[in-house]
Amino acid sequence: MSTDLLRGPDRLEAQVLGAIAEAHDEAALEAVRVAALGKKGSISALLSTLGKMSPDERRTRGAEINALKEKVSDALVQRRTELKEAALAARLATETLDVTLPVRASGTQLGRIHPISQVTEELTAIFADMGFSIAEGPDIESDDYNFTKLNFPVGHPARDMHDTFFLAPDASRERKLLRTHTSPVQVRTMLSQQPPIRVICPGRTYRVDSDQTHTPQFHQVEGLVIDRSAHLGHLKWILEEFCKAFFEVPSVKMRFRPSFFPFTEPSMEVDIQYRRERGEIRFGEGEDWMEILGCGMVHPNVLKNCGLDPEQYQGFAWGMGIDRIAMLKYGMPDLRQFFEADVRWLKHYGFRPLDIPTLAAGLSS
Ligand code: DAH
């Protein structure tokens, strides 16, 4: 043991200093430090033998072992500095910046607003300017609000006009549905607000239908005005002003045709005049008529069903397809593409996110 100990420090010195020199990163160097100077390290083990030595031996061996410890500590510090400098140099070498590269466009420059969102904002700006507020309701609706309160009696054939997605009956055996139109928001509004009422209700609607101009999920905007004297003249003015502002034309010609909806009496469908010019649709003039919405005076039964006295209150309502007027305004031929999430389509037909539509600054510019 004593011969070993005498030779030990030299061998150990060579071995530890060699390991320090070979450590290629800070983690490896730390492992060498722990193996030598840690609690159970080789040099710490040598130091612990001092206690058993004679005072003379301790004097010479102690000095030797402490000198070794110091040498190793210095080597560790030096190697650590070298490794740190090398790591920094390597990092700096990989993080060079080519200041001549073009700047990458930000999200607000690259991103696009979907035409449906854009058109919803546009029509909201127009109706808000006329004093309408926004009302909303859930996509999953009761049969009562979607049909019965709107004067579609149970079993009435008018219900078949809507190809409805029904949900499975719930615990109380009620069969909820995906609303087939935004008209149930009329019901919700009349049940929760006292007239005068002036609201528009944009939102998602659902029907079992799919072709070039129909998708199972689509969008409508409903309008509702209730007070003591609202009449068809007001409705006609509102719709005309809306069409001029929305299609951004100085005048429009409109045609009101008698029609049928269970919740209005009389009921009308509205066409607007247009002509095709080099494949594009121009509104406000021409020989052709395009249907754009349904409307009418709110049926007295609907007022009654919503707790309003038809002897005191009257009003009108309309419903319009948002996707349809978006297709017409921006010349998009196939409705299904609206829902395909194809970035190339969105890049072509979408709108810049910071160009917020306002009447003063222009809706679509
Ligand atoms: N809810 C009708 C539909 O989806 C559209 C409609 C027509 C709404 C006339 C109305 C209205 O408010 O008065 O086919």
GROMACS .gro file of C-alpha atoms and ligand atoms in nm:
model
  379
    1MET     CA    1   0.000   0.000   0.000
    2SER     CA    2   0.273   0.245   0.089
    3THR     CA    3   0.468   0.174  -0.234
    4ASP     CA    4   0.143   0.217  -0.420
    5LEU     CA    5   0.079   0.540  -0.244
    6LEU     CA    6   0.427   0.665  -0.321
    7ARG     CA    7   0.382   0.597  -0.686
    8GLY     CA    8   0.012   0.676  -0.685
    9PRO     CA    9   0.027   1.053  -0.717
   10ASP     CA   10   0.245   1.047  -1.028
   11ARG     CA   11   0.035   0.786  -1.207
   12LEU     CA   12  -0.279   0.956  -1.096
   13GLU     CA   13  -0.150   1.293  -1.213
   14ALA     CA   14  -0.077   1.163  -1.560
   15GLN     CA   15  -0.409   0.988  -1.580
   16VAL     CA   16  -0.624   1.281  -1.460
   17LEU     CA   17  -0.442   1.542  -1.665
   18GLY     CA   18  -0.477   1.314  -1.969
   19ALA     CA   19  -0.851   1.280  -1.910
   20ILE     CA   20  -0.882   1.659  -1.874
   21ALA     CA   21  -0.705   1.714  -2.203
   22GLU     CA   22  -0.931   1.461  -2.374
   23ALA     CA   23  -1.262   1.603  -2.243
   24HIS     CA   24  -1.434   1.744  -2.550
   25ASP     CA   25  -1.717   1.927  -2.386
   26GLU     CA   26  -1.808   2.073  -2.051
   27ALA     CA   27  -2.016   1.774  -1.947
   28ALA     CA   28  -1.724   1.535  -2.004
   29LEU     CA   29  -1.492   1.772  -1.816
   30GLU     CA   30  -1.731   1.784  -1.523
   31ALA     CA   31  -1.730   1.403  -1.513
   32VAL     CA   32  -1.348   1.408  -1.490
   33ARG     CA   33  -1.364   1.665  -1.211
   34VAL     CA   34  -1.610   1.455  -1.010
   35ALA     CA   35  -1.402   1.140  -1.063
   36ALA     CA   36  -1.091   1.318  -0.928
   37LEU     CA   37  -1.202   1.585  -0.681
   38GLY     CA   38  -1.558   1.480  -0.595
   39LYS     CA   39  -1.642   1.325  -0.257
   40LYS     CA   40  -1.555   0.980  -0.379
   41GLY     CA   41  -1.292   1.101  -0.625
   42SER     CA   42  -0.945   0.952  -0.662
   43ILE     CA   43  -0.758   1.259  -0.528
   44SER     CA   44  -1.004   1.298  -0.242
   45ALA     CA   45  -0.930   0.933  -0.158
   46LEU     CA   46  -0.558   1.010  -0.144
   47LEU     CA   47  -0.623   1.309   0.084
   48SER     CA   48  -0.818   1.089   0.322
   49THR     CA   49  -0.515   0.865   0.372
   50LEU     CA   50  -0.323   1.153   0.536
   51GLY     CA   51  -0.489   1.099   0.871
   52LYS     CA   52  -0.329   0.755   0.909
   53MET     CA   53   0.024   0.867   0.835
   54SER     CA   54   0.300   0.961   1.074
   55PRO     CA   55   0.356   1.336   1.115
   56ASP     CA   56   0.674   1.323   0.905
   57GLU     CA   57   0.521   1.128   0.624
   58ARG     CA   58   0.219   1.352   0.636
   59ARG     CA   59   0.435   1.659   0.591
   60THR     CA   60   0.597   1.540   0.270
   61ARG     CA   61   0.307   1.336   0.126
   62GLY     CA   62   0.058   1.601   0.228
   63ALA     CA   63   0.243   1.869   0.037
   64GLU     CA   64   0.268   1.639  -0.265
   65ILE     CA   65  -0.097   1.544  -0.267
   66ASN     CA   66  -0.208   1.906  -0.220
   67ALA     CA   67   0.020   2.013  -0.502
   68LEU     CA   68  -0.143   1.746  -0.720
   69LYS     CA   69  -0.488   1.869  -0.621
   70GLU     CA   70  -0.393   2.224  -0.712
   71LYS     CA   71  -0.244   2.120  -1.045
   72VAL     CA   72  -0.557   1.929  -1.136
   73SER     CA   73  -0.781   2.221  -1.029
   74ASP     CA   74  -0.580   2.462  -1.242
   75ALA     CA   75  -0.592   2.226  -1.539
   76LEU     CA   76  -0.968   2.194  -1.500
   77VAL     CA   77  -1.014   2.573  -1.497
   78GLN     CA   78  -0.794   2.614  -1.799
   79ARG     CA   79  -0.963   2.338  -1.995
   80ARG     CA   80  -1.308   2.475  -1.905
   81THR     CA   81  -1.207   2.818  -2.038
   82GLU     CA   82  -1.080   2.659  -2.359
   83LEU     CA   83  -1.401   2.461  -2.410
   84LYS     CA   84  -1.618   2.768  -2.343
   85GLU     CA   85  -1.424   2.972  -2.594
   86ALA     CA   86  -1.441   2.694  -2.852
   87ALA     CA   87  -1.818   2.656  -2.800
   88LEU     CA   88  -1.868   3.030  -2.840
   89ALA     CA   89  -1.655   3.039  -3.152
   90ALA     CA   90  -1.854   2.749  -3.302
   91ARG     CA   91  -2.184   2.922  -3.219
   92LEU     CA   92  -2.070   3.249  -3.369
   93ALA     CA   93  -1.961   3.067  -3.683
   94THR     CA   94  -2.307   2.911  -3.733
   95GLU     CA   95  -2.501   3.224  -3.643
   96THR     CA   96  -2.367   3.443  -3.914
   97LEU     CA   97  -2.633   3.663  -4.066
   98ASP     CA   98  -2.656   3.743  -4.433
   99VAL     CA   99  -2.781   4.099  -4.419
  100THR     CA  100  -2.837   4.098  -4.796
  101LEU     CA  101  -3.119   3.837  -4.768
  102PRO     CA  102  -3.470   3.976  -4.838
  103VAL     CA  103  -3.691   4.036  -4.533
  104ARG     CA  104  -3.960   3.770  -4.477
  105ALA     CA  105  -4.314   3.916  -4.497
  106SER     CA  106  -4.504   3.923  -4.166
  107GLY     CA  107  -4.829   3.737  -4.093
  108THR     CA  108  -5.037   4.047  -4.149
  109GLN     CA  109  -4.887   4.082  -4.496
  110LEU     CA  110  -4.906   3.714  -4.593
  111GLY     CA  111  -5.234   3.611  -4.427
  112ARG     CA  112  -5.568   3.652  -4.600
  113ILE     CA  113  -5.923   3.705  -4.475
  114HIS     CA  114  -6.171   3.453  -4.618
  115PRO     CA  115  -6.432   3.610  -4.850
  116ILE     CA  116  -6.714   3.497  -4.618
  117SER     CA  117  -6.557   3.682  -4.324
  118GLN     CA  118  -6.495   3.983  -4.548
  119VAL     CA  119  -6.854   3.993  -4.678
  120THR     CA  120  -6.992   3.947  -4.325
  121GLU     CA  121  -6.785   4.247  -4.214
  122GLU     CA  122  -6.900   4.447  -4.514
  123LEU     CA  123  -7.269   4.386  -4.456
  124THR     CA  124  -7.229   4.443  -4.083
  125ALA     CA  125  -7.071   4.783  -4.157
  126ILE     CA  126  -7.363   4.876  -4.385
  127PHE     CA  127  -7.642   4.769  -4.148
  128ALA     CA  128  -7.464   4.910  -3.842
  129ASP     CA  129  -7.458   5.245  -4.022
  130MET     CA  130  -7.837   5.220  -4.055
  131GLY     CA  131  -7.873   5.164  -3.680
  132PHE     CA  132  -7.899   4.783  -3.668
  133SER     CA  133  -7.733   4.579  -3.395
  134ILE     CA  134  -7.611   4.221  -3.421
  135ALA     CA  135  -7.803   3.930  -3.268
  136GLU     CA  136  -7.674   3.576  -3.249
  137GLY     CA  137  -7.803   3.230  -3.166
  138PRO     CA  138  -7.668   2.874  -3.143
  139ASP     CA  139  -7.606   2.646  -3.443
  140ILE     CA  140  -7.776   2.358  -3.260
  141GLU     CA  141  -8.136   2.469  -3.229
  142SER     CA  142  -8.464   2.331  -3.100
  143ASP     CA  143  -8.733   2.222  -3.341
  144ASP     CA  144  -8.958   2.474  -3.165
  145TYR     CA  145  -8.740   2.777  -3.248
  146ASN     CA  146  -8.632   2.661  -3.594
  147PHE     CA  147  -8.986   2.565  -3.705
  148THR     CA  148  -9.285   2.572  -3.472
  149LYS     CA  149  -9.259   2.928  -3.338
  150LEU     CA  150  -9.192   3.045  -3.694
  151ASN     CA  151  -9.538   2.920  -3.788
  152PHE     CA  152  -9.435   2.588  -3.940
  153PRO     CA  153  -9.696   2.373  -3.763
  154VAL     CA  154  -9.587   2.018  -3.670
  155GLY     CA  155  -9.643   1.797  -3.974
  156HIS     CA  156  -9.684   2.094  -4.210
  157PRO     CA  157  -9.542   2.032  -4.561
  158ALA     CA  158  -9.345   2.360  -4.547
  159ARG     CA  159  -9.102   2.181  -4.315
  160ASP     CA  160  -9.003   1.964  -4.610
  161MET     CA  161  -8.870   2.275  -4.789
  162HIS     CA  162  -8.575   2.247  -4.550
  163ASP     CA  163  -8.368   1.928  -4.570
  164THR     CA  164  -8.283   1.917  -4.205
  165PHE     CA  165  -7.993   1.755  -4.018
  166PHE     CA  166  -8.152   1.613  -3.702
  167LEU     CA  167  -7.951   1.511  -3.396
  168ALA     CA  168  -8.024   1.193  -3.201
  169PRO     CA  169  -8.298   1.245  -2.938
  170ASP     CA  170  -8.161   1.354  -2.597
  171ALA     CA  171  -8.256   1.223  -2.250
  172SER     CA  172  -8.585   1.413  -2.255
  173ARG     CA  173  -8.650   1.264  -2.602
  174GLU     CA  174  -8.620   1.606  -2.762
  175ARG     CA  175  -8.472   1.592  -3.110
  176LYS     CA  176  -8.244   1.894  -3.162
  177LEU     CA  177  -8.135   1.998  -3.511
  178LEU     CA  178  -7.873   2.205  -3.693
  179ARG     CA  179  -8.055   2.527  -3.770
  180THR     CA  180  -8.169   2.532  -4.133
  181HIS     CA  181  -8.184   2.913  -4.143
  182THR     CA  182  -8.100   3.215  -3.925
  183SER     CA  183  -8.471   3.286  -3.866
  184PRO     CA  184  -8.473   3.120  -3.518
  185VAL     CA  185  -8.259   3.415  -3.406
  186GLN     CA  186  -8.567   3.631  -3.479
  187VAL     CA  187  -8.756   3.421  -3.226
  188ARG     CA  188  -8.479   3.448  -2.967
  189THR     CA  189  -8.461   3.825  -3.016
  190MET     CA  190  -8.835   3.884  -2.982
  191LEU     CA  191  -8.850   3.661  -2.674
  192SER     CA  192  -8.569   3.854  -2.504
  193GLN     CA  193  -8.611   4.217  -2.619
  194GLN     CA  194  -8.898   4.462  -2.623
  195PRO     CA  195  -8.966   4.656  -2.947
  196PRO     CA  196  -8.844   4.868  -3.111
  197ILE     CA  197  -8.620   4.592  -3.250
  198ARG     CA  198  -8.366   4.647  -3.524
  199VAL     CA  199  -8.123   4.357  -3.561
  200ILE     CA  200  -7.931   4.161  -3.817
  201CYS     CA  201  -7.833   3.802  -3.745
  202PRO     CA  202  -7.542   3.668  -3.950
  203GLY     CA  203  -7.439   3.308  -3.894
  204ARG     CA  204  -7.390   2.948  -4.000
  205THR     CA  205  -7.679   2.741  -4.132
  206TYR     CA  206  -7.708   2.377  -4.239
  207ARG     CA  207  -7.905   2.171  -4.491
  208VAL     CA  208  -7.867   1.829  -4.648
  209ASP     CA  209  -7.757   1.959  -4.987
  210SER     CA  210  -7.440   1.969  -5.198
  211ASP     CA  211  -7.370   2.089  -5.553
  212GLN     CA  212  -7.197   2.380  -5.726
  213THR     CA  213  -7.412   2.642  -5.549
  214HIS     CA  214  -7.509   2.449  -5.233
  215THR     CA  215  -7.297   2.321  -4.947
  216PRO     CA  216  -7.424   2.134  -4.638
  217GLN     CA  217  -7.304   2.422  -4.424
  218PHE     CA  218  -7.357   2.775  -4.552
  219HIS     CA  219  -7.418   3.125  -4.416
  220GLN     CA  220  -7.716   3.355  -4.395
  221VAL     CA  221  -7.792   3.697  -4.263
  222GLU     CA  222  -8.134   3.765  -4.123
  223GLY     CA  223  -8.281   4.110  -4.069
  224LEU     CA  224  -8.563   4.194  -3.831
  225VAL     CA  225  -8.742   4.522  -3.762
  226ILE     CA  226  -9.033   4.536  -3.517
  227ASP     CA  227  -9.209   4.846  -3.390
  228ARG     CA  228  -9.557   4.995  -3.404
  229SER     CA  229  -9.549   5.116  -3.763
  230ALA     CA  230  -9.269   4.948  -3.964
  231HIS     CA  231  -9.397   4.877  -4.315
  232LEU     CA  232  -9.293   4.742  -4.654
  233GLY     CA  233  -9.186   5.088  -4.773
  234HIS     CA  234  -8.918   5.089  -4.502
  235LEU     CA  235  -8.811   4.738  -4.598
  236LYS     CA  236  -8.780   4.833  -4.963
  237TRP     CA  237  -8.567   5.138  -4.881
  238ILE     CA  238  -8.338   4.939  -4.650
  239LEU     CA  239  -8.282   4.666  -4.907
  240GLU     CA  240  -8.219   4.913  -5.188
  241GLU     CA  241  -7.969   5.112  -4.982
  242PHE     CA  242  -7.805   4.789  -4.877
  243CYS     CA  243  -7.766   4.663  -5.234
  244LYS     CA  244  -7.622   4.992  -5.358
  245ALA     CA  245  -7.371   5.005  -5.074
  246PHE     CA  246  -7.282   4.636  -5.089
  247PHE     CA  247  -7.238   4.606  -5.465
  248GLU     CA  248  -7.078   4.952  -5.468
  249VAL     CA  249  -7.296   5.089  -5.750
  250PRO     CA  250  -7.481   5.425  -5.764
  251SER     CA  251  -7.824   5.270  -5.832
  252VAL     CA  252  -7.995   4.931  -5.843
  253LYS     CA  253  -8.318   4.810  -5.996
  254MET     CA  254  -8.505   4.565  -5.776
  255ARG     CA  255  -8.812   4.351  -5.832
  256PHE     CA  256  -9.033   4.223  -5.550
  257ARG     CA  257  -9.214   3.900  -5.645
  258PRO     CA  258  -9.491   3.742  -5.435
  259SER     CA  259  -9.374   3.423  -5.268
  260PHE     CA  260  -9.442   3.207  -4.966
  261PHE     CA  261  -9.270   3.169  -4.631
  262PRO     CA  262  -9.465   3.042  -4.329
  263PHE     CA  263  -9.326   3.319  -4.105
  264THR     CA  264  -9.417   3.619  -4.323
  265GLU     CA  265  -9.740   3.747  -4.473
  266PRO     CA  266  -9.723   3.882  -4.734
  267SER     CA  267  -9.399   3.717  -4.846
  268MET     CA  268  -9.175   3.823  -5.130
  269GLU     CA  269  -8.863   3.725  -5.310
  270VAL     CA  270  -8.637   4.001  -5.431
  271ASP     CA  271  -8.450   4.001  -5.762
  272ILE     CA  272  -8.192   4.254  -5.868
  273GLN     CA  273  -8.119   4.354  -6.222
  274TYR     CA  274  -7.783   4.269  -6.377
  275ARG     CA  275  -7.603   4.212  -6.700
  276ARG     CA  276  -7.307   3.995  -6.788
  277GLU     CA  277  -7.006   4.172  -6.928
  278ARG     CA  278  -6.715   3.960  -7.048
  279GLY     CA  279  -6.814   3.685  -6.807
  280GLU     CA  280  -6.849   3.930  -6.518
  281ILE     CA  281  -7.177   4.019  -6.351
  282ARG     CA  282  -7.261   4.392  -6.335
  283PHE     CA  283  -7.542   4.500  -6.106
  284GLY     CA  284  -7.783   4.790  -6.131
  285GLU     CA  285  -7.854   4.767  -6.504
  286GLY     CA  286  -7.919   4.514  -6.780
  287GLU     CA  287  -8.193   4.275  -6.882
  288ASP     CA  288  -8.151   3.980  -6.647
  289TRP     CA  289  -8.283   3.931  -6.294
  290MET     CA  290  -8.104   3.754  -6.015
  291GLU     CA  291  -8.282   3.639  -5.699
  292ILE     CA  292  -8.096   3.753  -5.388
  293LEU     CA  293  -8.324   3.724  -5.086
  294GLY     CA  294  -8.658   3.642  -4.927
  295CYS     CA  295  -8.856   3.884  -4.712
  296GLY     CA  296  -9.198   3.990  -4.588
  297MET     CA  297  -9.407   4.128  -4.304
  298VAL     CA  298  -9.364   3.916  -3.990
  299HIS     CA  299  -9.668   3.686  -3.961
  300PRO     CA  300  -9.903   3.774  -3.670
  301ASN     CA  301  -9.875   3.413  -3.550
  302VAL     CA  302  -9.498   3.454  -3.516
  303LEU     CA  303  -9.542   3.775  -3.314
  304LYS     CA  304  -9.792   3.595  -3.088
  305ASN     CA  305  -9.565   3.290  -3.052
  306CYS     CA  306  -9.289   3.526  -2.936
  307GLY     CA  307  -9.504   3.707  -2.680
  308LEU     CA  308  -9.576   4.024  -2.882
  309ASP     CA  309  -9.929   4.156  -2.938
  310PRO     CA  310  -9.993   4.177  -3.316
  311GLU     CA  311 -10.254   4.445  -3.248
  312GLN     CA  312  -9.976   4.670  -3.120
  313TYR     CA  313  -9.664   4.560  -3.302
  314GLN     CA  314  -9.574   4.487  -3.660
  315GLY     CA  315  -9.257   4.455  -3.858
  316PHE     CA  316  -9.067   4.299  -4.140
  317ALA     CA  317  -8.786   4.050  -4.187
  318TRP     CA  318  -8.557   3.926  -4.457
  319GLY     CA  319  -8.310   3.644  -4.510
  320MET     CA  320  -8.018   3.642  -4.748
  321GLY     CA  321  -7.742   3.393  -4.835
  322ILE     CA  322  -7.403   3.541  -4.746
  323ASP     CA  323  -7.214   3.293  -4.962
  324ARG     CA  324  -7.442   3.371  -5.254
  325ILE     CA  325  -7.394   3.749  -5.240
  326ALA     CA  326  -7.019   3.693  -5.192
  327MET     CA  327  -7.010   3.477  -5.508
  328LEU     CA  328  -7.203   3.744  -5.698
  329LYS     CA  329  -6.992   4.036  -5.581
  330TYR     CA  330  -6.650   3.877  -5.619
  331GLY     CA  331  -6.719   3.647  -5.915
  332MET     CA  332  -6.645   3.314  -5.750
  333PRO     CA  333  -6.805   3.039  -5.955
  334ASP     CA  334  -6.808   2.738  -5.720
  335LEU     CA  335  -6.936   2.753  -5.362
  336ARG     CA  336  -6.767   2.429  -5.260
  337GLN     CA  337  -6.424   2.593  -5.290
  338PHE     CA  338  -6.522   2.825  -5.003
  339PHE     CA  339  -6.487   2.529  -4.770
  340GLU     CA  340  -6.185   2.348  -4.919
  341ALA     CA  341  -5.921   2.549  -4.730
  342ASP     CA  342  -5.697   2.565  -5.038
  343VAL     CA  343  -5.438   2.835  -4.971
  344ARG     CA  344  -5.398   2.906  -5.344
  345TRP     CA  345  -5.769   2.987  -5.366
  346LEU     CA  346  -5.752   3.197  -5.050
  347LYS     CA  347  -5.449   3.383  -5.181
  348HIS     CA  348  -5.642   3.469  -5.496
  349TYR     CA  349  -5.985   3.552  -5.350
  350GLY     CA  350  -5.892   3.652  -4.993
  351PHE     CA  351  -5.853   4.002  -4.847
  352ARG     CA  352  -5.572   4.176  -4.663
  353PRO     CA  353  -5.630   4.153  -4.288
  354LEU     CA  354  -5.565   4.517  -4.210
  355ASP     CA  355  -5.797   4.652  -4.483
  356ILE     CA  356  -6.102   4.663  -4.259
  357PRO     CA  357  -6.422   4.740  -4.453
  358THR     CA  358  -6.585   5.070  -4.361
  359LEU     CA  359  -6.839   5.280  -4.546
  360ALA     CA  360  -6.613   5.585  -4.527
  361ALA     CA  361  -6.293   5.419  -4.651
  362GLY     CA  362  -6.457   5.180  -4.899
  363LEU     CA  363  -6.587   4.829  -4.840
  364SER     CA  364  -6.370   4.619  -5.069
  365SER     CA  365  -6.080   4.847  -5.161
  366DAH     N1  366  -8.545   3.173  -4.369
  366DAH     C1  367  -8.563   3.177  -4.516
  366DAH     C2  368  -8.483   3.066  -4.578
  366DAH     O1  369  -8.387   3.025  -4.526
  366DAH     C3  370  -8.520   3.310  -4.569
  366DAH     C4  371  -8.612   3.419  -4.526
  366DAH     C5  372  -8.717   3.453  -4.604
  366DAH     C6  373  -8.592   3.483  -4.405
  366DAH     C7  374  -8.805   3.552  -4.568
  366DAH     C8  375  -8.681   3.583  -4.367
  366DAH     C9  376  -8.788   3.615  -4.449
  366DAH     O2  377  -8.669   3.650  -4.253
  366DAH     O3  378  -8.870   3.715  -4.412
  366DAH     O4  379  -8.517   3.021  -4.681
   0.00000   0.00000   0.00000
